[in-house]
Coordinates of C-alpha atoms and ligand atoms in Angstrom, one line a residue:
M817 CA 76.7 98.9 135.8
R818 CA 77.5 101.4 138.1
Y819 CA 78.3 100.8 141.4
L820 CA 78.2 103.5 144.2
I821 CA 79.8 102.8 147.8
V822 CA 78.9 105.0 150.6
G823 CA 82.0 104.1 153.2
N824 CA 85.4 103.4 152.8
G825 CA 85.5 101.3 156.0
V826 CA 86.4 97.3 155.8
A827 CA 83.2 96.8 154.3
G828 CA 83.3 99.0 151.5
T829 CA 86.7 98.0 150.7
K830 CA 85.7 94.4 150.6
A831 CA 82.9 94.8 148.6
A832 CA 84.6 97.0 145.7
E833 CA 87.2 94.3 145.7
V834 CA 84.7 91.1 145.2
I835 CA 82.6 93.9 142.6
R836 CA 85.9 94.3 140.3
K837 CA 86.6 90.9 140.4
R838 CA 83.0 89.8 139.8
D839 CA 81.9 92.9 137.0
P840 CA 85.6 94.0 135.1
K841 CA 83.4 96.5 133.4
A842 CA 82.1 98.1 136.4
E843 CA 82.0 101.8 137.2
I844 CA 83.1 101.8 141.1
T845 CA 82.7 104.8 143.6
V846 CA 83.7 104.5 147.2
L847 CA 82.8 107.8 149.4
S848 CA 84.6 108.0 152.8
A849 CA 83.9 111.3 154.8
E850 CA 87.2 111.3 156.0
E851 CA 90.5 112.4 154.4
V852 CA 92.6 109.5 154.4
P853 CA 91.9 106.0 152.4
F854 CA 90.4 102.6 154.1
Y855 CA 93.0 102.0 157.5
R856 CA 92.9 99.6 159.9
R857 CA 90.5 100.9 162.4
P858 CA 91.2 98.9 165.2
A859 CA 94.3 99.6 165.3
L860 CA 94.0 103.4 166.4
V861 CA 95.1 103.1 169.7
D862 CA 98.0 101.2 168.8
H863 CA 99.5 103.8 166.6
L864 CA 98.7 106.4 168.6
S865 CA 101.0 104.9 171.3
A866 CA 103.3 104.5 168.4
R867 CA 103.1 100.7 168.2
V868 CA 102.0 100.6 164.4
P869 CA 103.6 103.3 162.6
L870 CA 101.6 105.4 159.9
Q871 CA 102.4 103.2 157.2
S872 CA 101.2 100.3 158.7
L873 CA 97.7 101.6 159.7
W874 CA 96.8 101.7 155.6
G875 CA 94.5 98.7 155.0
R876 CA 95.6 99.1 151.2
P877 CA 98.8 100.2 149.3
E878 CA 98.5 103.5 147.5
Q879 CA 98.3 101.8 144.2
F880 CA 95.1 100.0 145.2
Y881 CA 92.5 102.3 144.2
Q882 CA 93.9 102.6 140.9
E883 CA 95.2 99.4 139.8
Q884 CA 91.4 98.2 140.8
R885 CA 89.8 101.3 138.6
I886 CA 87.9 102.6 141.8
D887 CA 86.8 106.2 142.0
L888 CA 87.8 107.2 145.7
R889 CA 86.0 110.0 146.9
L890 CA 87.9 111.6 150.2
N891 CA 86.0 113.7 152.2
A892 CA 82.9 113.0 150.4
R893 CA 80.0 112.9 152.7
A894 CA 76.6 111.6 151.5
T895 CA 73.8 113.7 152.9
G896 CA 70.6 112.0 151.6
L897 CA 69.4 109.4 149.4
D898 CA 66.8 109.7 146.4
A899 CA 66.0 105.9 146.0
R900 CA 63.0 106.4 143.3
E901 CA 66.0 108.8 140.6
H902 CA 68.6 106.1 141.8
R903 CA 70.8 109.1 143.2
V904 CA 73.1 110.2 145.9
E905 CA 73.5 114.0 147.7
L906 CA 76.4 115.1 148.6
A907 CA 77.7 117.7 151.3
S908 CA 79.2 119.4 148.7
G909 CA 75.9 119.7 146.6
E910 CA 76.8 117.3 144.0
V911 CA 74.3 114.5 143.1
L912 CA 75.4 110.8 142.0
A913 CA 73.4 108.4 140.4
Y914 CA 73.7 104.8 140.5
D915 CA 72.2 101.2 139.6
R916 CA 73.1 99.8 142.8
L917 CA 74.2 101.3 145.9
L918 CA 76.0 99.6 149.1
L919 CA 75.8 101.7 152.0
A920 CA 78.7 100.7 154.6
A921 CA 79.1 104.2 156.5
G922 CA 79.3 102.5 160.0
I923 CA 78.2 103.7 163.1
A924 CA 79.2 106.9 165.5
S925 CA 78.3 107.9 169.2
A926 CA 75.2 110.6 169.0
R927 CA 75.2 113.6 170.9
G928 CA 72.0 115.0 172.6
Y929 CA 71.6 112.2 174.9
I930 CA 73.1 113.8 177.9
P931 CA 72.3 117.3 178.7
G932 CA 76.2 119.1 178.1
D933 CA 77.3 116.6 175.9
T934 CA 78.8 118.8 173.6
L935 CA 80.9 120.6 175.6
K936 CA 84.5 120.9 174.4
G937 CA 86.9 118.3 176.1
I938 CA 84.0 115.1 175.4
V939 CA 85.1 112.9 172.4
S940 CA 84.5 109.8 171.1
L941 CA 87.1 107.6 169.6
Q942 CA 86.2 106.4 165.8
R943 CA 88.5 108.1 163.1
L944 CA 92.0 108.5 162.4
A945 CA 91.1 112.3 162.6
D946 CA 90.0 111.9 166.4
L947 CA 93.6 111.2 167.6
N948 CA 94.5 114.5 167.1
T949 CA 92.0 115.8 169.1
I950 CA 92.3 113.2 171.7
R951 CA 96.2 114.3 172.0
E952 CA 95.4 118.0 171.8
L953 CA 92.6 118.2 174.6
A954 CA 94.7 115.5 176.7
Q955 CA 98.1 118.2 176.9
L956 CA 95.4 120.6 179.4
A957 CA 93.8 117.5 181.3
R958 CA 94.6 116.1 184.3
Q959 CA 91.4 113.7 184.8
A960 CA 89.8 111.2 182.4
V961 CA 86.0 109.7 182.5
V962 CA 85.2 106.9 180.1
I963 CA 81.8 106.4 179.8
G964 CA 80.4 103.8 177.6
E965 CA 81.2 99.6 178.2
G966 CA 82.1 99.2 175.2
V967 CA 84.5 98.1 172.6
I968 CA 85.5 101.3 171.9
G969 CA 85.1 102.6 175.2
L970 CA 88.1 100.0 176.4
E971 CA 90.1 101.6 173.7
M972 CA 89.5 104.8 174.9
A973 CA 90.8 104.1 178.3
R974 CA 93.7 102.5 176.9
A975 CA 93.8 105.9 174.6
F976 CA 94.1 108.2 178.1
R977 CA 96.6 105.9 179.8
E978 CA 99.1 106.1 176.9
L979 CA 98.5 110.2 177.2
G980 CA 99.4 109.6 181.2
L981 CA 95.7 110.8 182.3
P982 CA 94.5 108.7 185.2
V983 CA 91.3 107.3 184.4
R984 CA 87.7 106.5 185.7
Y985 CA 86.0 104.4 183.9
L986 CA 82.0 104.4 185.1
I987 CA 79.8 101.5 184.4
S988 CA 76.2 101.5 185.1
G989 CA 75.9 98.2 186.0
P990 CA 77.6 96.3 189.3
R991 CA 80.4 95.1 187.4
F992 CA 82.2 95.2 184.2
W993 CA 79.9 93.6 180.9
S994 CA 77.6 92.5 183.1
N995 CA 75.0 91.9 180.8
L996 CA 77.0 89.7 178.7
F997 CA 79.3 87.8 181.0
P998 CA 79.8 85.8 184.0
P999 CA 81.5 87.7 187.2
E1000 CA 84.4 85.2 187.1
A1001 CA 85.1 87.1 183.4
S1002 CA 83.9 90.0 184.4
A1003 CA 86.4 90.4 187.7
L1004 CA 89.2 89.5 185.1
I1005 CA 88.7 92.4 183.0
E1006 CA 88.5 94.7 186.0
E1007 CA 91.5 93.4 187.3
R1008 CA 93.4 94.3 183.9
L1009 CA 92.1 97.7 183.9
A1010 CA 93.4 98.5 187.3
A1011 CA 96.6 97.1 186.6
H1012 CA 96.8 99.4 184.1
G1013 CA 95.5 102.2 186.0
V1014 CA 91.8 102.6 185.3
E1015 CA 89.5 102.5 187.9
V1016 CA 86.3 101.4 187.5
Q1017 CA 83.7 102.9 189.5
P1018 CA 80.5 100.8 188.8
E1019 CA 76.3 101.5 189.4
V1020 CA 77.5 105.2 188.3
E1021 CA 74.8 107.0 185.8
A1022 CA 75.7 110.0 184.3
V1023 CA 72.7 112.3 183.9
A1024 CA 74.4 115.7 182.7
F1025 CA 77.8 117.0 182.1
L1026 CA 78.9 120.7 183.6
G1027 CA 81.2 122.8 182.1
R1028 CA 83.3 126.3 182.7
D1029 CA 84.1 128.3 179.5
G1030 CA 82.8 125.7 177.3
R1031 CA 85.0 122.8 178.6
V1032 CA 83.8 120.1 180.3
R1033 CA 84.6 119.8 184.1
A1034 CA 82.7 117.6 185.8
V1035 CA 80.0 114.2 185.5
Q1036 CA 77.4 114.6 187.2
T1037 CA 75.5 111.4 188.6
A1038 CA 72.3 110.4 189.2
R1039 CA 72.9 110.0 192.8
G1040 CA 73.9 113.7 192.9
E1041 CA 78.0 113.7 192.8
S1042 CA 79.8 115.5 190.7
I1043 CA 82.7 113.6 189.1
P1044 CA 85.6 115.9 188.0
A1045 CA 86.3 115.3 184.6
D1046 CA 88.5 117.8 182.4
L1047 CA 88.7 114.8 179.2
V1048 CA 85.6 112.4 179.2
G1049 CA 85.2 109.6 176.0
L1050 CA 82.2 109.0 175.2
S1051 CA 80.7 105.8 173.6
I1052 CA 77.3 105.6 173.9
A1053 CA 74.0 105.9 171.7
M1054 CA 75.5 104.2 168.3
R1055 CA 73.7 105.0 165.6
P1056 CA 74.5 104.7 161.6
S1057 CA 76.4 107.7 160.1
V1058 CA 73.6 108.1 157.9
P1059 CA 71.4 109.9 159.8
W1060 CA 68.7 110.4 156.9
A1061 CA 68.7 106.8 156.5
E1062 CA 64.8 106.6 158.0
A1063 CA 64.0 109.5 155.8
A1064 CA 65.4 108.3 152.9
G1065 CA 62.5 105.1 153.3
L1066 CA 65.2 102.5 154.8
Q1067 CA 64.1 100.6 158.1
V1068 CA 66.0 101.1 161.0
T1069 CA 65.3 98.7 164.2
N1070 CA 66.8 99.2 167.2
N1071 CA 69.4 101.8 165.6
R1072 CA 70.4 99.7 162.9
V1073 CA 69.4 99.4 159.2
S1074 CA 67.4 96.2 158.6
V1075 CA 68.8 93.8 155.8
D1076 CA 67.6 90.6 155.1
E1077 CA 70.0 87.2 155.2
Q1078 CA 71.5 88.8 151.7
L1079 CA 72.1 92.1 153.1
A1080 CA 69.2 94.0 151.0
T1081 CA 67.3 96.9 152.5
A1082 CA 63.7 97.7 152.0
L1083 CA 64.8 99.9 149.3
P1084 CA 65.5 98.3 145.6
D1085 CA 69.3 98.1 144.2
V1086 CA 70.4 99.2 147.8
F1087 CA 72.2 97.3 150.0
A1088 CA 73.7 97.9 153.3
A1089 CA 76.5 96.1 155.1
G1090 CA 78.9 96.9 158.2
D1091 CA 78.1 97.9 162.0
M1092 CA 75.5 100.2 160.4
V1093 CA 73.5 97.1 159.5
R1094 CA 71.2 94.6 161.8
L1095 CA 70.3 91.0 160.2
P1096 CA 67.1 89.6 161.6
G1097 CA 67.4 88.4 165.7
E1098 CA 70.9 89.9 165.7
T1099 CA 71.8 91.3 168.8
A1100 CA 75.5 92.2 168.9
P1101 CA 76.3 94.0 165.4
F1102 CA 79.7 95.2 166.0
G1103 CA 82.8 94.3 164.6
W1104 CA 86.0 94.1 161.9
L1105 CA 86.3 90.5 160.9
R1106 CA 81.8 90.7 160.9
A1107 CA 82.1 94.0 158.4
W1108 CA 84.7 92.2 156.4
H1109 CA 82.8 89.0 155.3
Q1110 CA 79.6 91.0 155.0
G1111 CA 81.8 93.0 152.7
V1112 CA 82.1 90.1 150.9
V1113 CA 79.0 89.3 150.8
A1114 CA 77.7 92.5 149.5
G1115 CA 80.0 92.5 146.5
I1116 CA 78.8 89.2 145.2
N1117 CA 75.0 90.1 145.5
L1118 CA 75.5 93.6 144.6
T1119 CA 76.8 92.1 141.0
G1120 CA 73.6 89.7 140.8
G1121 CA 74.6 86.8 142.9
A1122 CA 72.9 85.4 145.8
A1123 CA 75.1 84.4 148.6
P1124 CA 73.2 84.0 151.7
L1125 CA 75.4 85.2 154.5
R1126 CA 77.2 82.7 157.1
R1127 CA 76.0 84.2 160.2
R1128 CA 79.0 84.2 162.6
T1129 CA 79.0 82.9 166.2
I1130 CA 81.5 85.4 167.2
T1131 CA 80.1 87.9 169.1
V1132 CA 82.9 90.0 170.9
S1133 CA 87.1 89.6 169.8
T1134 CA 89.0 92.3 171.2
R1135 CA 91.5 92.6 173.5
A1136 CA 91.3 95.2 176.9
F1137 CA 95.1 95.9 177.2
G1138 CA 96.3 93.3 175.4
M1139 CA 94.1 90.5 177.4
P1140 CA 92.5 88.8 174.4
I1141 CA 88.4 88.3 175.3
L1142 CA 86.3 86.6 172.8
A1143 CA 82.8 85.5 173.0
M1144 CA 81.0 83.5 171.1
G1145 CA 77.3 81.9 170.4
D1146 CA 74.7 82.7 173.0
L1147 CA 75.9 83.3 176.4
Q1148 CA 72.9 83.7 178.2
P1149 CA 70.3 81.1 176.7
A1150 CA 66.9 81.8 178.1
G1151 CA 64.5 80.0 179.8
R1152 CA 66.5 76.4 179.4
N1153 CA 68.5 73.9 181.4
V1154 CA 71.8 75.7 181.3
K1155 CA 75.1 74.2 182.7
R1156 CA 78.6 76.0 182.5
E1157 CA 81.5 74.5 182.2
H1158 CA 84.7 76.3 183.3
G1159 CA 87.2 73.7 184.6
D1160 CA 89.9 75.5 186.4
Y1161 CA 89.3 78.3 185.4
P1162 CA 89.5 81.1 186.4
T1163 CA 93.3 80.8 186.8
D1164 CA 96.1 82.8 186.8
G1165 CA 94.4 85.5 184.4
V1166 CA 92.4 82.8 182.6
Y1167 CA 88.9 82.0 182.2
K1168 CA 87.4 79.7 179.9
E1169 CA 83.6 79.0 179.9
L1170 CA 81.3 76.3 177.7
V1171 CA 77.9 77.2 177.6
V1172 CA 75.6 73.8 177.3
A1173 CA 71.5 74.9 177.0
D1174 CA 69.6 71.4 177.0
G1175 CA 72.8 68.7 176.6
R1176 CA 74.3 71.4 173.7
L1177 CA 76.9 73.6 173.2
V1178 CA 75.4 77.1 172.8
G1179 CA 78.4 79.4 173.8
A1180 CA 81.4 79.6 175.1
L1181 CA 84.0 82.4 176.3
F1182 CA 87.5 83.0 176.6
V1183 CA 89.3 85.7 178.3
G1184 CA 93.2 85.8 178.9
E1185 CA 93.9 83.3 176.3
V1186 CA 92.2 81.6 173.1
S1187 CA 94.1 78.3 172.1
E1188 CA 91.5 76.7 171.7
A1189 CA 88.7 78.5 170.3
G1190 CA 88.7 77.6 166.6
R1191 CA 87.9 74.4 167.5
V1192 CA 85.1 75.3 170.1
E1193 CA 83.7 77.8 167.6
E1194 CA 83.2 74.9 164.9
L1195 CA 81.6 72.8 167.4
V1196 CA 79.1 76.0 168.7
R1197 CA 78.2 76.9 165.1
R1198 CA 76.9 73.1 164.9
Q1199 CA 75.7 73.0 168.9
V1200 CA 76.9 69.8 169.3
P1201 CA 75.6 67.4 172.1
Y1202 CA 78.1 68.5 175.1
A1203 CA 78.7 64.4 175.5
E1204 CA 79.6 64.5 171.9
I1205 CA 82.9 66.5 172.6
D1206 CA 86.1 64.8 172.2
P1207 CA 87.5 64.6 176.0
G1208 CA 90.8 65.3 174.6
L1209 CA 89.7 68.9 173.4
L1210 CA 87.9 69.3 176.8
R1211 CA 90.8 68.1 179.0
A1212 CA 93.2 70.8 177.1
L1213 CA 90.5 73.5 177.8
F1214 CA 89.9 72.9 181.4
D1215 CA 92.3 71.3 183.2
V1216 CA 95.5 73.6 183.0
R1217 CA 98.2 70.5 183.4
Y1218 CA 97.2 69.5 179.9
W1219 CA 97.4 73.1 178.1
R1220 CA 100.7 72.1 175.5
G1221 CA 100.8 75.4 173.4
G1222 CA 101.1 73.0 170.1
G1223 CA 97.9 73.4 168.0
S1224 CA 97.2 77.2 169.7
E1225 CA 95.6 80.0 168.6
V1226 CA 95.6 83.8 169.7
L1227 CA 94.1 86.7 168.5
C1228 CA 95.3 89.1 166.1
P1229 CA 96.1 92.0 167.8
V1230 CA 94.9 94.4 164.7
C1231 CA 91.5 92.4 163.8
K1232 CA 90.8 90.1 166.2
F1233 CA 91.1 87.3 163.8
L1234 CA 92.2 83.8 165.3
V1235 CA 95.2 83.1 163.7
Q1236 CA 97.0 79.5 164.0
V1237 CA 100.5 79.0 165.5
G1238 CA 101.7 77.0 163.4
E1239 CA 105.4 75.7 163.9
E1240 CA 107.2 77.8 162.2
A1241 CA 105.9 80.6 164.0
V1242 CA 106.6 78.6 167.3
R1243 CA 110.3 79.0 165.5
S1244 CA 110.6 82.4 164.3
G1245 CA 108.6 84.1 166.9
E1246 CA 106.5 86.3 164.2
L1247 CA 103.2 85.7 162.3
T1248 CA 101.0 87.5 159.7
C1249 CA 97.8 87.9 160.0
P1250 CA 95.7 86.0 157.0
I1251 CA 93.0 88.3 157.1
C1252 CA 94.1 91.8 157.5
G1253 CA 97.9 91.2 156.9
A1254 CA 99.3 92.7 160.0
E1255 CA 102.7 91.2 161.4
F1256 CA 103.5 90.7 164.9
L1257 CA 105.1 88.8 167.5
L1258 CA 104.5 85.6 169.2
R1259 CA 105.5 85.4 173.1
L1260 CA 105.7 83.1 175.2
T1261 CA 104.1 84.8 178.3
G1262 CA 104.4 81.6 181.4
D1263 CA 102.5 78.8 179.9
R1264 CA 100.7 80.8 177.2
F1265 CA 101.3 82.4 174.2
M1266 CA 100.6 86.2 173.5
A1267 CA 100.4 88.2 169.9
V1268 CA 102.2 91.6 170.5
L1269 CA 102.9 94.4 168.4
E1270 CA 106.0 96.4 168.8
Ligands
FAD1596 C1 89.6 102.4 168.2 C2 88.7 101.0 167.6 C3 89.1 99.8 168.0 C4 88.2 98.9 167.4 N1 88.6 97.5 168.0 C5 87.6 96.5 167.7 C6 88.1 95.1 168.3 O1 89.2 95.2 169.2 N2 87.3 94.5 167.4 C7 86.6 94.6 166.4 O2 86.3 93.6 166.2 N3 86.6 95.7 166.1 C8 86.9 96.7 167.0 N4 86.5 98.1 166.1 C9 85.3 98.1 165.5 C10 85.4 97.9 163.9 O3 86.9 98.5 163.7 C11 84.6 98.5 163.1 O4 83.5 96.9 163.2 C12 84.8 97.9 161.6 O5 85.5 99.0 161.2 C13 83.3 98.5 160.7 O6 83.5 98.5 159.9 P1 82.4 99.2 158.5 O7 83.0 98.9 157.0 O8 81.0 98.9 159.0 O9 82.4 101.1 159.1 P2 83.6 101.4 159.2 O10 85.4 101.1 159.4 O11 83.5 102.5 160.1 O12 84.5 102.7 158.0 C14 82.9 103.4 157.9 C15 83.1 104.1 156.3 O13 82.3 104.7 155.9 C16 82.6 106.3 155.5 N5 81.7 107.1 156.1 C17 80.9 107.7 157.4 N6 79.3 108.6 157.1 C18 79.7 108.7 155.8 C19 78.7 109.3 155.0 N7 77.9 109.8 155.4 N8 79.3 109.4 153.8 C20 80.2 109.2 152.7 N9 80.9 108.3 154.0 C21 80.7 107.9 155.3 C22 83.6 106.6 157.0 O14 84.6 107.8 156.4 C23 84.2 104.9 156.7 O15 85.0 105.8 155.5 C24 86.8 98.7 166.8 C25 86.9 100.3 166.4 C26 87.4 101.6 167.0 C27 87.2 102.5 166.4

């Protein structure tokens, strides 16, 4: 059986591993549009700042592809799909035949949405190669601006600060992540950004980029202002990195390729996974761990299995300048009797909230500290009645006097998996993420653990 995987990110690589385990005779070809093999994309800015050396960025050891008998083709961009003939075209003109195809090409910020957005100095951060572009442009820049209120926008702000530039973060809403988070959580994120030298400017809509000599010089706003900027981080209009998807017959809904619960697309023998796909009813199709899980399920189903996807409740799992942010379940349940429990928070840079609808736990948010998140996730998944939650857990969650650190969890600074802090880790001060393998240090700052890359 010939398996072709478009994408050597986390979803594509996990799928290839699973296929090899389940089908020792499989012919596996993996395509990447980049010049380097699979790496830990969320650690890009830590690599820029030299906290993560290049050898720790790689997702698999050098000999992996040979050992697994995977034909990895770098610099091999897929440019078209003929599903009837079971063929994929490459930019080089080569045509590859397959029996089963997995599309796992990720997403990228599309251009052409704001006039002037192709000027030099307007960048996005998606690939390792983007770091060099950003470094070079930053040398001649004096004022950076970030547009796009997502995880990647936050990371670009961090990258620009690491390079010593003043940063203005333009957001269209009244406060950071106002469509997702309560005001208390937004305030903590904004405080964190301000403490790291990022000036958040609310209710600013960019309508054009103004340039001179082909390079961006300013952002023009809907209110007619002109904000000086010679480096702009743009992460809006995120689209699948296969612009030919619809032409090939794939169903694209709300800017993502539609798949069913088994990651099958509308085309025979074509599956898709990772950031580029949307499951039925899914609102936040993004994230490293989500792509990791989907890679596993895709690998099983491509080889004839029928593994349904266990939907993840975690919708946001990231760090804003080192501050962990974890959201799970439904934070904005509509049309129900909704209560928000947040105990003593916000306090001391931490906010924790449980969202209860019609008496059941439907969502939770952790900002600044995630000790109890694993236990809460299980309860959110089962939507347990609030009255049945262990009072000990509620005390540990909401009454800061009861926080003891024992049985804590921290977010892996690389893939943002919730890692248990065992006694040994507390003793040694060192932890290894069981998912991505990143090694990091455990620091007790004040009365809570922080995961630190050094
Ligand atoms: C700077 C940064 C910080 C991030 N931080 C976080 C975080 O804190 N938490 C979190 O959960 N997620 C984070 N993410 C997102 C996370 O990295 C993605 O969710 C995850 O990598 C998606 O995996 P994927 O396999 O779907 O796609 P990707 O990892 O994007 O891989 C796509 C692969 O497809 C290849 N490709 C693309 N187009 C083609 C083509 N036409 N032909 C052939 N190959 C192609 C690419 O070269 C690449 O190999 C971050 C991402 C970035 C860039």
